Coordinates of C-alpha atoms in Angstrom, one line a residue:
M1 CA 0.0 0.0 0.0
G2 CA 2.7 2.5 -1.1
S3 CA 1.9 5.7 -2.9
C4 CA 2.4 4.0 -6.3
G5 CA 0.1 1.2 -5.5
L6 CA -2.6 3.4 -4.1
A7 CA -2.4 5.6 -7.2
A8 CA -3.0 2.6 -9.3
G9 CA -6.0 1.3 -7.3
A10 CA -4.6 -0.8 -4.4
R11 CA -7.2 0.5 -2.0
E12 CA -10.1 -0.8 -4.1
V13 CA -8.3 -4.1 -4.6
M14 CA -7.9 -4.5 -0.8
E15 CA -11.6 -3.8 -0.2
Q16 CA -12.5 -6.4 -2.8
V17 CA -10.2 -9.0 -1.2
K18 CA -11.9 -8.4 2.2
E19 CA -15.3 -8.7 0.5
E20 CA -14.4 -12.0 -1.1
I21 CA -13.1 -13.4 2.2
T22 CA -16.3 -12.4 4.0
S23 CA -18.7 -13.5 1.3
R24 CA -17.0 -16.9 0.8
G25 CA -16.6 -17.5 4.6
L26 CA -12.8 -18.0 4.3
N27 CA -10.3 -17.9 7.1
I28 CA -7.5 -15.9 5.4
Q29 CA -5.3 -13.2 6.9
V30 CA -4.8 -10.0 4.9
Q31 CA -2.0 -7.5 5.5
P32 CA -0.9 -4.3 3.8
T33 CA 2.7 -3.9 2.7
G34 CA 4.8 -1.2 1.1
C35 CA 6.1 -1.1 -2.4
I36 CA 8.3 -4.0 -3.5
G37 CA 9.6 -1.9 -6.4
M38 CA 7.7 -3.3 -9.3
C39 CA 5.8 -0.1 -9.9
H40 CA 5.2 -1.0 -13.5
H41 CA 2.9 -3.9 -12.4
E42 CA 0.9 -2.1 -9.7
P43 CA -1.5 -2.8 -8.1
L44 CA 0.2 -6.0 -6.8
L45 CA -1.4 -8.8 -4.8
D46 CA 0.6 -11.6 -3.1
V47 CA -1.0 -15.0 -2.4
V48 CA 1.1 -16.7 0.3
T49 CA 0.8 -20.5 0.2
D50 CA 2.8 -23.5 1.6
D51 CA 4.5 -23.6 -1.9
G52 CA 5.7 -20.0 -1.7
V53 CA 4.5 -16.6 -2.7
Y54 CA 2.6 -16.0 -5.9
T55 CA 2.5 -12.3 -7.0
Y56 CA -0.2 -11.0 -9.3
G57 CA 0.1 -7.7 -11.2
H58 CA -2.3 -5.1 -12.7
V59 CA -4.9 -6.4 -10.3
T60 CA -8.4 -4.9 -10.4
P61 CA -11.4 -5.8 -8.2
E62 CA -12.6 -8.1 -11.1
V63 CA -9.2 -9.8 -11.2
V64 CA -9.5 -10.4 -7.5
K65 CA -12.6 -12.4 -8.0
A66 CA -10.9 -14.5 -10.6
I67 CA -7.9 -15.1 -8.4
F68 CA -10.2 -16.3 -5.6
D69 CA -12.1 -18.6 -8.0
E70 CA -9.0 -20.0 -9.7
H71 CA -6.2 -19.9 -7.1
I72 CA -7.7 -19.6 -3.6
V73 CA -10.6 -22.0 -4.2
G74 CA -9.5 -23.8 -7.3
K75 CA -5.9 -24.3 -6.1
K76 CA -4.5 -23.4 -9.5
P77 CA -2.6 -20.1 -10.1
L78 CA -4.1 -17.7 -12.5
E79 CA -1.3 -17.5 -15.1
K80 CA -2.7 -14.5 -17.0
Y81 CA -1.9 -12.0 -14.2
L82 CA 1.0 -13.9 -12.5
V83 CA 4.2 -11.8 -12.5
N84 CA 6.3 -13.7 -9.9
S85 CA 6.1 -17.2 -8.5
P86 CA 8.2 -19.9 -6.8
E87 CA 8.5 -21.6 -10.3
H88 CA 9.5 -18.4 -12.2
Q89 CA 11.1 -15.5 -10.5
N90 CA 10.5 -12.2 -12.2
E91 CA 13.6 -10.9 -14.0
F92 CA 13.1 -7.5 -12.5
L93 CA 13.6 -8.9 -9.0
A94 CA 16.0 -11.7 -9.9
G95 CA 18.8 -9.3 -10.8
Q96 CA 18.7 -7.4 -7.5
V97 CA 20.4 -7.7 -4.1
R98 CA 18.2 -6.1 -1.5
I99 CA 19.6 -4.7 1.7
A100 CA 18.1 -1.3 2.2
L101 CA 14.8 -2.6 0.5
R102 CA 15.0 -6.0 2.2
D103 CA 11.6 -5.7 3.9
C104 CA 9.8 -3.3 1.6
G105 CA 6.8 -5.1 0.1
I106 CA 7.4 -8.0 2.5
I107 CA 6.4 -7.0 6.1
N108 CA 3.2 -5.6 7.5
L109 CA 4.0 -1.9 7.6
W110 CA 1.6 -1.4 10.6
Q111 CA 3.0 -4.0 12.9
I112 CA 6.3 -3.7 14.7
A113 CA 6.1 -7.5 15.5
D114 CA 6.4 -8.3 11.8
Y115 CA 9.6 -6.1 11.6
E116 CA 11.0 -7.9 14.6
E117 CA 10.2 -11.4 13.2
H118 CA 12.3 -10.4 10.1
G119 CA 15.3 -9.5 12.3
G120 CA 14.3 -6.0 13.2
Y121 CA 15.9 -4.3 16.2
Q122 CA 18.3 -7.2 16.6
G123 CA 21.1 -5.0 15.4
L124 CA 20.2 -2.4 18.0
R125 CA 20.0 -5.1 20.7
K126 CA 23.4 -6.4 19.6
A127 CA 25.0 -3.0 19.6
I128 CA 23.7 -2.0 23.1
T129 CA 24.3 -5.3 24.8
T130 CA 27.5 -6.6 23.3
M131 CA 29.4 -3.6 21.7
T132 CA 31.0 -0.4 22.9
P133 CA 30.2 2.8 21.0
E134 CA 33.7 2.7 19.5
E135 CA 33.2 -0.9 18.3
V136 CA 29.9 0.2 16.6
I137 CA 31.7 3.0 14.8
N138 CA 34.6 0.7 13.8
E139 CA 32.0 -1.8 12.4
I140 CA 30.6 0.9 10.2
K141 CA 34.1 1.8 9.1
E142 CA 35.0 -1.8 8.3
A143 CA 31.8 -2.1 6.3
G144 CA 32.9 0.8 4.1
L145 CA 29.5 2.4 4.2
R146 CA 29.4 5.7 2.4
G147 CA 26.5 8.2 2.6
R148 CA 23.8 7.4 0.1
G149 CA 22.5 11.0 0.0
G150 CA 24.8 12.2 -2.8
G151 CA 28.3 13.1 -1.6
G152 CA 29.3 9.6 -0.7
F153 CA 31.1 10.8 2.5
P154 CA 32.3 7.9 4.8
T155 CA 29.6 7.4 7.3
W156 CA 31.9 6.3 10.1
F157 CA 34.0 9.4 9.8
K158 CA 31.0 11.6 10.6
W159 CA 30.0 9.4 13.5
Q160 CA 33.5 9.4 15.0
A161 CA 33.8 13.2 14.6
A162 CA 30.5 13.8 16.4
R163 CA 31.5 11.4 19.2
Q164 CA 34.9 13.1 19.7
N165 CA 33.5 16.6 19.7
E166 CA 32.1 17.8 23.0
G167 CA 28.6 19.3 23.3
A168 CA 25.9 19.9 25.8
Q169 CA 23.7 17.7 23.6
K170 CA 24.2 15.8 20.4
Y171 CA 21.8 15.1 17.6
V172 CA 21.0 12.5 15.0
V173 CA 19.2 13.7 11.9
C174 CA 17.6 11.8 9.0
N175 CA 17.5 13.7 5.8
A176 CA 14.3 12.6 4.1
D177 CA 13.8 15.8 2.0
E178 CA 13.9 13.9 -1.3
G179 CA 13.6 16.6 -3.9
D180 CA 15.1 15.2 -7.1
P181 CA 12.6 15.0 -9.9
G182 CA 11.8 11.3 -10.6
A183 CA 13.3 10.1 -7.3
F184 CA 11.2 8.1 -4.8
M185 CA 13.7 5.8 -3.1
D186 CA 13.5 7.4 0.4
R187 CA 9.7 7.7 0.2
S188 CA 9.3 4.0 -0.5
I189 CA 11.5 3.0 2.4
L190 CA 9.7 5.4 4.8
E191 CA 6.3 4.1 3.7
G192 CA 7.2 0.4 3.6
D193 CA 9.8 -0.1 6.3
P194 CA 10.0 2.9 8.6
H195 CA 11.4 0.9 11.5
T196 CA 14.7 0.3 9.7
V197 CA 15.4 4.0 9.6
I198 CA 14.5 4.4 13.3
E199 CA 16.7 1.5 14.3
G200 CA 19.6 2.9 12.3
M201 CA 19.3 6.3 14.0
I202 CA 19.1 4.7 17.5
I203 CA 22.3 2.8 16.8
C204 CA 24.1 6.0 15.8
A205 CA 22.7 7.7 18.9
Y206 CA 24.3 5.0 21.0
A207 CA 27.6 5.3 19.1
I208 CA 28.0 9.1 19.4
G209 CA 26.1 9.8 22.7
A210 CA 23.1 11.6 21.2
T211 CA 19.8 12.1 23.1
A212 CA 17.6 13.6 20.4
G213 CA 16.9 12.9 16.8
F214 CA 14.9 14.5 13.9
I215 CA 13.5 13.1 10.7
Y216 CA 13.2 15.9 8.2
V217 CA 10.6 14.7 5.7
R218 CA 9.6 16.3 2.4
D219 CA 6.3 18.0 3.1
E220 CA 4.4 16.3 0.2
Y221 CA 5.1 12.8 1.7
D222 CA 1.8 12.5 3.7
L223 CA 1.8 8.7 3.7
A224 CA 5.4 8.5 4.7
V225 CA 4.7 10.9 7.6
K226 CA 1.7 8.8 8.6
N227 CA 3.6 5.5 8.6
L228 CA 6.6 7.1 10.4
T229 CA 4.4 8.5 13.1
N230 CA 2.9 5.2 13.7
A231 CA 6.3 3.4 13.8
I232 CA 7.7 5.9 16.3
M233 CA 4.8 5.4 18.6
E234 CA 5.2 1.7 18.3
A235 CA 8.9 1.9 19.0
R236 CA 8.2 3.9 22.1
R237 CA 5.7 1.4 23.4
H238 CA 8.2 -1.4 22.9
G239 CA 11.1 0.3 24.7
Y240 CA 13.2 1.1 21.6
L241 CA 12.7 4.9 22.0
G242 CA 12.6 6.9 25.2
K243 CA 14.5 6.6 28.4
N244 CA 16.8 3.7 29.3
I245 CA 16.3 1.9 25.9
L246 CA 16.3 -1.9 26.3
G247 CA 17.3 -1.4 30.0
S248 CA 20.5 0.5 29.1
E249 CA 21.7 4.0 30.0
L250 CA 20.8 5.1 26.5
S251 CA 17.9 7.6 26.3
F252 CA 16.9 8.8 22.8
D253 CA 13.8 10.0 21.1
I254 CA 12.8 11.1 17.6
E255 CA 10.7 14.0 16.3
I256 CA 9.3 14.4 12.8
V257 CA 9.8 17.8 11.0
R258 CA 8.0 18.4 7.7
G259 CA 10.2 20.0 5.1
G260 CA 10.1 23.6 4.1
G261 CA 9.3 22.8 0.5
A262 CA 12.6 24.0 -1.1
F263 CA 15.0 21.8 -3.0
V264 CA 18.0 23.5 -1.3
C265 CA 16.8 22.1 2.1
G266 CA 18.2 18.8 1.0
E267 CA 21.6 20.3 1.6
E268 CA 22.5 19.5 5.2
T269 CA 23.3 23.0 6.5
A270 CA 20.2 24.4 4.9
L271 CA 18.3 21.6 6.5
I272 CA 19.7 22.5 9.9
N273 CA 18.6 26.1 9.4
S274 CA 15.1 24.9 8.4
I275 CA 14.7 22.7 11.5
Q276 CA 15.8 25.6 13.7
G277 CA 13.0 27.7 12.2
N278 CA 15.3 29.8 10.0
V279 CA 15.2 30.4 6.2
G280 CA 16.5 27.2 4.5
E281 CA 19.9 28.6 3.3
P282 CA 23.2 26.8 3.4
W283 CA 26.4 28.0 5.1
D284 CA 30.0 27.6 4.1
K285 CA 31.1 24.4 5.8
Y286 CA 34.5 25.4 7.1
V287 CA 33.0 24.1 10.3
F288 CA 31.1 20.8 9.8
P289 CA 27.8 19.9 11.4
T290 CA 29.6 17.1 13.3
E291 CA 31.3 19.9 15.3
K292 CA 28.6 22.6 15.2
G293 CA 25.3 21.5 13.8
L294 CA 21.8 21.9 15.2
W295 CA 21.8 24.7 17.7
G296 CA 25.6 24.7 17.6
Q297 CA 25.9 21.1 18.9
P298 CA 27.5 18.1 17.3
T299 CA 25.1 16.6 14.8
V300 CA 25.2 13.6 12.4
I301 CA 23.1 13.8 9.3
N302 CA 22.5 10.9 7.0
N303 CA 19.8 10.2 4.5
V304 CA 17.1 7.5 4.6
E305 CA 19.0 4.8 2.6
T306 CA 22.1 5.2 4.7
W307 CA 20.2 4.6 7.9
A308 CA 18.4 1.6 6.3
N309 CA 21.8 -0.1 5.8
V310 CA 23.0 0.4 9.4
P311 CA 20.9 -2.3 11.2
V312 CA 22.0 -5.0 8.7
I313 CA 25.7 -4.1 9.1
I314 CA 25.5 -4.3 12.8
R315 CA 23.3 -7.4 12.9
E316 CA 25.2 -9.5 10.2
G317 CA 28.7 -8.0 10.5
A318 CA 30.7 -5.6 8.4
A319 CA 32.5 -8.3 6.4
K320 CA 29.3 -9.5 4.7
F321 CA 28.4 -6.0 3.7
A322 CA 31.9 -5.2 2.5
S323 CA 32.0 -8.3 0.4
I324 CA 29.5 -6.7 -1.9
G325 CA 30.3 -3.8 -4.3
T326 CA 33.6 -2.3 -5.6
E327 CA 36.9 -1.4 -3.9
G328 CA 35.8 2.2 -3.2
S329 CA 32.0 1.7 -3.0
K330 CA 30.8 -1.1 -0.8
G331 CA 27.3 -2.6 -0.5
T332 CA 24.4 -1.9 -2.8
K333 CA 22.6 1.2 -4.1
V334 CA 18.9 1.8 -4.6
F335 CA 17.9 3.6 -7.8
S336 CA 14.5 4.8 -8.9
L337 CA 14.5 3.7 -12.6
V338 CA 12.2 5.8 -14.6
G339 CA 11.8 7.5 -18.0
K340 CA 11.6 5.7 -21.3
V341 CA 12.4 2.3 -19.7
V342 CA 10.0 -0.6 -20.1
K343 CA 9.9 -1.6 -16.4
A344 CA 10.0 1.4 -14.2
G345 CA 10.4 1.0 -10.4
L346 CA 12.8 0.7 -7.5
V347 CA 16.0 -1.2 -8.2
E348 CA 18.7 -2.2 -5.6
V349 CA 21.9 -3.6 -7.1
P350 CA 25.5 -4.2 -5.9
M351 CA 27.8 -1.2 -6.5
G352 CA 29.7 -1.9 -9.7
T353 CA 26.7 -3.2 -11.6
T354 CA 26.8 -1.7 -15.1
L355 CA 24.2 0.7 -16.5
R356 CA 23.4 -1.8 -19.3
E357 CA 22.6 -4.5 -16.7
I358 CA 20.3 -2.0 -14.8
I359 CA 18.5 -0.6 -17.8
F360 CA 18.3 -3.6 -20.1
D361 CA 18.6 -6.8 -18.0
I362 CA 16.5 -5.5 -15.1
G363 CA 14.6 -2.6 -16.6
G364 CA 13.7 -4.5 -19.8
G365 CA 15.2 -1.9 -22.2
I366 CA 13.6 1.0 -24.0
Q367 CA 9.9 1.5 -24.5
N368 CA 8.3 0.9 -27.9
G369 CA 11.5 -0.5 -29.4
R370 CA 13.1 2.9 -29.7
K371 CA 16.9 3.5 -29.4
F372 CA 18.6 4.3 -26.1
K373 CA 20.1 7.7 -26.1
A374 CA 21.2 8.6 -22.6
V375 CA 20.7 8.1 -18.9
Q376 CA 20.7 10.9 -16.4
T377 CA 21.9 10.1 -12.9
G378 CA 22.2 12.1 -9.8
G379 CA 19.1 14.3 -9.9
P380 CA 18.9 17.7 -11.5
S381 CA 22.6 18.4 -10.6
G382 CA 23.7 15.1 -12.2
G383 CA 24.9 14.5 -15.7
C384 CA 23.8 12.7 -18.9
I385 CA 25.7 9.6 -19.8
P386 CA 25.7 8.4 -23.5
E387 CA 25.3 5.0 -25.1
S388 CA 29.0 4.6 -25.4
L389 CA 29.3 4.4 -21.6
L390 CA 26.5 1.8 -21.0
D391 CA 29.0 -0.7 -19.7
L392 CA 30.2 1.7 -17.1
P393 CA 30.2 0.1 -13.6
V394 CA 28.1 2.3 -11.4
D395 CA 29.7 3.5 -8.2
F396 CA 30.5 6.8 -6.6
D397 CA 33.8 7.3 -8.4
T398 CA 33.1 6.1 -11.9
L399 CA 30.0 8.3 -12.2
T400 CA 32.0 11.4 -11.1
Q401 CA 34.7 10.6 -13.6
A402 CA 32.1 10.4 -16.3
G403 CA 30.8 13.9 -15.5
S404 CA 27.8 12.8 -13.5
M405 CA 27.3 11.7 -9.9
M406 CA 25.5 9.1 -7.8
G407 CA 23.3 11.7 -6.1
S408 CA 20.6 10.1 -4.1
G409 CA 19.8 7.5 -6.8
G410 CA 17.6 9.0 -9.5
M411 CA 18.1 7.3 -12.9
I412 CA 16.1 8.7 -15.8
V413 CA 16.4 6.8 -19.1
M414 CA 16.0 8.8 -22.4
D415 CA 15.4 7.5 -25.9
D416 CA 16.2 9.0 -29.3
R417 CA 13.2 11.3 -29.1
T418 CA 15.0 13.3 -26.4
C419 CA 16.7 16.6 -27.2
M420 CA 19.8 16.9 -25.0
V421 CA 19.9 20.7 -25.3
E422 CA 16.3 20.8 -24.0
V423 CA 17.2 18.4 -21.3
A424 CA 20.0 20.7 -20.1
R425 CA 17.7 23.6 -20.3
Y426 CA 15.0 21.8 -18.3
Y427 CA 17.3 20.9 -15.4
V428 CA 18.9 24.4 -15.3
N429 CA 15.4 25.9 -15.3
F430 CA 14.6 23.7 -12.3
L431 CA 17.8 24.7 -10.5
A432 CA 17.3 28.4 -11.3
G433 CA 13.9 28.3 -9.6
E434 CA 15.3 26.4 -6.6
S435 CA 18.4 28.5 -6.0
C436 CA 18.2 30.1 -2.6
G437 CA 19.8 33.2 -4.0
K438 CA 22.3 33.6 -1.2
C439 CA 25.5 33.5 -3.3
V440 CA 26.1 35.4 -6.5
P441 CA 27.7 32.6 -8.6
C442 CA 24.7 30.4 -8.2
R443 CA 22.0 33.0 -8.3
E444 CA 23.3 35.0 -11.3
G445 CA 25.3 32.2 -13.0
I446 CA 22.5 29.7 -13.3
S447 CA 20.2 32.4 -14.6
L448 CA 22.7 33.2 -17.3
L449 CA 23.0 29.5 -18.2
L450 CA 19.2 29.3 -18.5
E451 CA 19.0 32.4 -20.8
T452 CA 21.7 31.0 -23.1
L453 CA 20.2 27.5 -23.3
T454 CA 16.7 29.0 -24.0
R455 CA 18.2 31.1 -26.8
I456 CA 19.7 28.0 -28.4
C457 CA 16.5 26.0 -28.1
E458 CA 14.7 28.9 -29.8
G459 CA 17.1 28.9 -32.7
K460 CA 18.7 32.2 -31.7
G461 CA 22.0 30.7 -30.5
K462 CA 25.5 31.6 -31.6
L463 CA 28.7 29.5 -31.6
E464 CA 30.2 31.8 -29.0
D465 CA 27.3 30.7 -26.7
L466 CA 29.0 27.4 -26.2
D467 CA 32.1 29.1 -24.8
L468 CA 30.0 31.2 -22.6
L469 CA 28.2 28.1 -21.2
E470 CA 31.5 26.4 -20.5
S471 CA 33.2 29.4 -18.9
M472 CA 30.2 30.3 -16.7
S473 CA 29.8 26.6 -15.7
S474 CA 33.5 26.6 -14.6
T475 CA 33.0 29.8 -12.5
I476 CA 29.9 28.4 -10.8
Q477 CA 31.7 25.1 -9.9
K478 CA 34.6 27.0 -8.3
A479 CA 32.7 29.8 -6.6
A480 CA 29.3 28.7 -5.5
L481 CA 28.7 28.4 -1.8
C482 CA 27.2 24.9 -1.4
A483 CA 27.4 21.6 -3.2
L484 CA 24.1 22.1 -4.9
G485 CA 25.4 25.2 -6.6
R486 CA 28.8 23.8 -7.5
T487 CA 27.2 20.7 -9.2
A488 CA 24.4 22.7 -11.0
P489 CA 26.4 23.0 -14.2
N490 CA 26.7 19.2 -14.6
P491 CA 23.7 18.8 -17.0
V492 CA 25.2 21.5 -19.2
L493 CA 28.8 20.3 -19.2
S494 CA 27.9 16.6 -19.7
T495 CA 25.6 17.3 -22.6
L496 CA 28.2 19.6 -24.2
K497 CA 30.8 16.8 -23.7
Y498 CA 28.8 13.9 -25.1
F499 CA 26.1 15.6 -27.3
R500 CA 27.9 18.6 -28.7
D501 CA 26.7 17.8 -32.2
E502 CA 23.2 18.5 -31.1
Y503 CA 24.1 22.0 -29.9
L504 CA 25.8 22.6 -33.3
E505 CA 22.7 21.4 -35.2
H506 CA 20.6 23.9 -33.2
I507 CA 23.0 26.8 -33.8
N508 CA 24.3 26.1 -37.3
N509 CA 21.4 24.4 -39.0
H510 CA 18.5 25.7 -36.9
R511 CA 17.3 22.1 -36.5
C512 CA 16.4 20.0 -33.5
P513 CA 17.2 16.4 -34.5
A514 CA 14.9 14.9 -31.9
G515 CA 12.0 17.1 -32.9
I516 CA 11.4 18.6 -29.5
C517 CA 12.3 22.3 -29.8
K518 CA 9.2 23.6 -31.7
E519 CA 10.8 26.6 -33.2
L520 CA 13.3 24.3 -34.9
T521 CA 11.1 21.4 -35.9
E522 CA 9.1 20.4 -38.9
F523 CA 7.7 16.8 -39.3
Y524 CA 7.1 15.0 -42.6
I525 CA 6.1 11.4 -43.5
D526 CA 8.4 9.2 -45.5
E527 CA 6.2 7.8 -48.3
E528 CA 8.3 4.6 -48.6
L529 CA 7.9 3.7 -44.9
C530 CA 4.3 4.8 -44.4
T531 CA 1.8 1.9 -44.6
G532 CA -1.3 4.1 -44.4
C533 CA -2.4 2.6 -41.2
G534 CA -3.9 5.9 -40.1
R535 CA -2.6 5.7 -36.5
C536 CA -0.8 9.1 -36.8
R537 CA -3.9 10.7 -38.3
R538 CA -6.1 9.4 -35.5
N539 CA -3.8 10.7 -32.8
C540 CA -3.1 14.1 -34.3
P541 CA -4.9 16.7 -32.1
A542 CA -4.7 19.4 -34.8
D543 CA -6.2 17.4 -37.7
A544 CA -3.0 18.2 -39.6
I545 CA -2.6 14.7 -41.2
T546 CA -4.5 13.4 -44.2
G547 CA -4.4 10.3 -46.3
E548 CA -6.4 7.3 -47.4
K549 CA -6.2 3.9 -45.8
K550 CA -3.2 1.8 -47.0
K551 CA -1.8 4.9 -48.8
A552 CA 1.0 7.2 -47.7
H553 CA -0.2 10.1 -45.5
T554 CA 1.0 13.7 -45.4
I555 CA 1.3 16.4 -42.8
D556 CA 0.1 20.0 -43.3
P557 CA 2.8 22.2 -41.9
E558 CA 0.4 25.1 -41.5
K559 CA -1.8 23.1 -39.2
C560 CA 0.9 21.1 -37.4
I561 CA 1.4 22.2 -33.8
K562 CA 4.6 20.1 -33.5
C563 CA 3.4 18.2 -30.5
G564 CA 5.1 15.0 -31.6
E565 CA 2.0 12.7 -31.2
C566 CA 2.5 11.5 -34.8
I567 CA 6.1 10.4 -34.4
D568 CA 5.5 8.9 -31.0
N569 CA 2.6 6.8 -32.3
C570 CA 4.0 5.7 -35.6
R571 CA 4.9 2.0 -35.4
F572 CA 6.9 2.1 -38.7
Q573 CA 9.2 5.0 -37.9
A574 CA 7.7 6.7 -41.0
V575 CA 7.4 10.2 -39.4
K576 CA 10.6 12.1 -39.7
V577 CA 12.1 15.4 -38.6
K578 CA 13.3 17.6 -41.4

């Protein structure tokens, strides 16, 4: 019952399941779970039997009735809607290694007992009863866990610094202000497995000597806040939060703070300002939050996915976690795989997995048989990686070397109908709107990038604009106050590096090869390829296409509004861009 499932109709499916159980007089338990990651098959319904778990996809109330007739009563799985079973594991899940997402879509998100039965709070119990705080920090160090929020900073280093710095009170903060377009990793964990975040934070509190914690959640995440609130109350009732946790001297509690609604609040110093009731602006980190953070006290800030890894590392040992991944990037990484990919959803894979494996083996490739063009990683401040680098192993360091970054895990796939100049303009437009305006290089520099890119997309660009984009990007990278500002030019620089020919087409030939920039686009139909099926004509909202059945069609350029419906709907690739 995650946000994606509810949007697809999971609530109606749940009600129908309860109705079938009641009307048929069956003794069957029903429990809600979070998202297991197969968003492309939602709503999902698991039937748990002695033979294993059978998962049905695209379930409607009518399909529920059929599942009860055929599977529950008839004891024969309904093959038509089956997407995962003991006999045939779904390829989307088979290619994954799930640590942070281990319980998402598995446990009852409303019952702490279910989390405990799956190993929940055993890591905390082990830390408090058998380990010293220094041993806990060393375990995190040996695991090689790096922060999953974007920077990849060693987690243990933050914890040790906060432990060593003196303060009247120390704080632990969860950064759940997930603001990247297309990203929903943190939201899914908070909705489907909130206790793992709480447990990770308590373990850190024990390690550094903190007594208070905050979870800073994006304001739009109502369901996540609801499930977190319930989980915190349950944790208090079971002695995991509050005074003398599990009979120890540790006292620690957590408060939820709803985000200020600004992208920049995902930057940790701006987040601190926001929690304190100030304007969400970053400060220059010549003094780190681990020395002076919330209210001037030592503070550790990690994001949702980082906290979700901590209980497993303590419970199962650092060596097991460190055995996964690459030399410099241990463990796994969760990605929200979206865009023009066949199977969109949440993917957790070992560090070092290639882009090709993620997009094609797990994600099923590109929609409608179109050609892969690029993948954008790292959120709006990330970069666009071309087809020639599809075999790049994904980890913190290789993505940075390629001109992008890991970010929090957004991965947007683009096909050959994507204009890379427009992509750069889109992200720069987003960043210009979200700049807090505190420093001149970010405030003025990004605005200048946006003006220049818009000019090129409108066919008014000049060759010297490319030099301007590069020089201004370099200045912003060197002079912006915070990491969000310094990484803002990545979409511009990566598209200039890998797709410079598209910029030149816009400037020299006043043509957008992908047919996206309207001022530079004119569509036509290739008579040799057109079969006269009429699909383009039926989908044209401007009645700009004419032609008889089984004969080549034509486009009236005077009526055409250049929306692209014709080229997107043509199965024979007969619609072309002049």
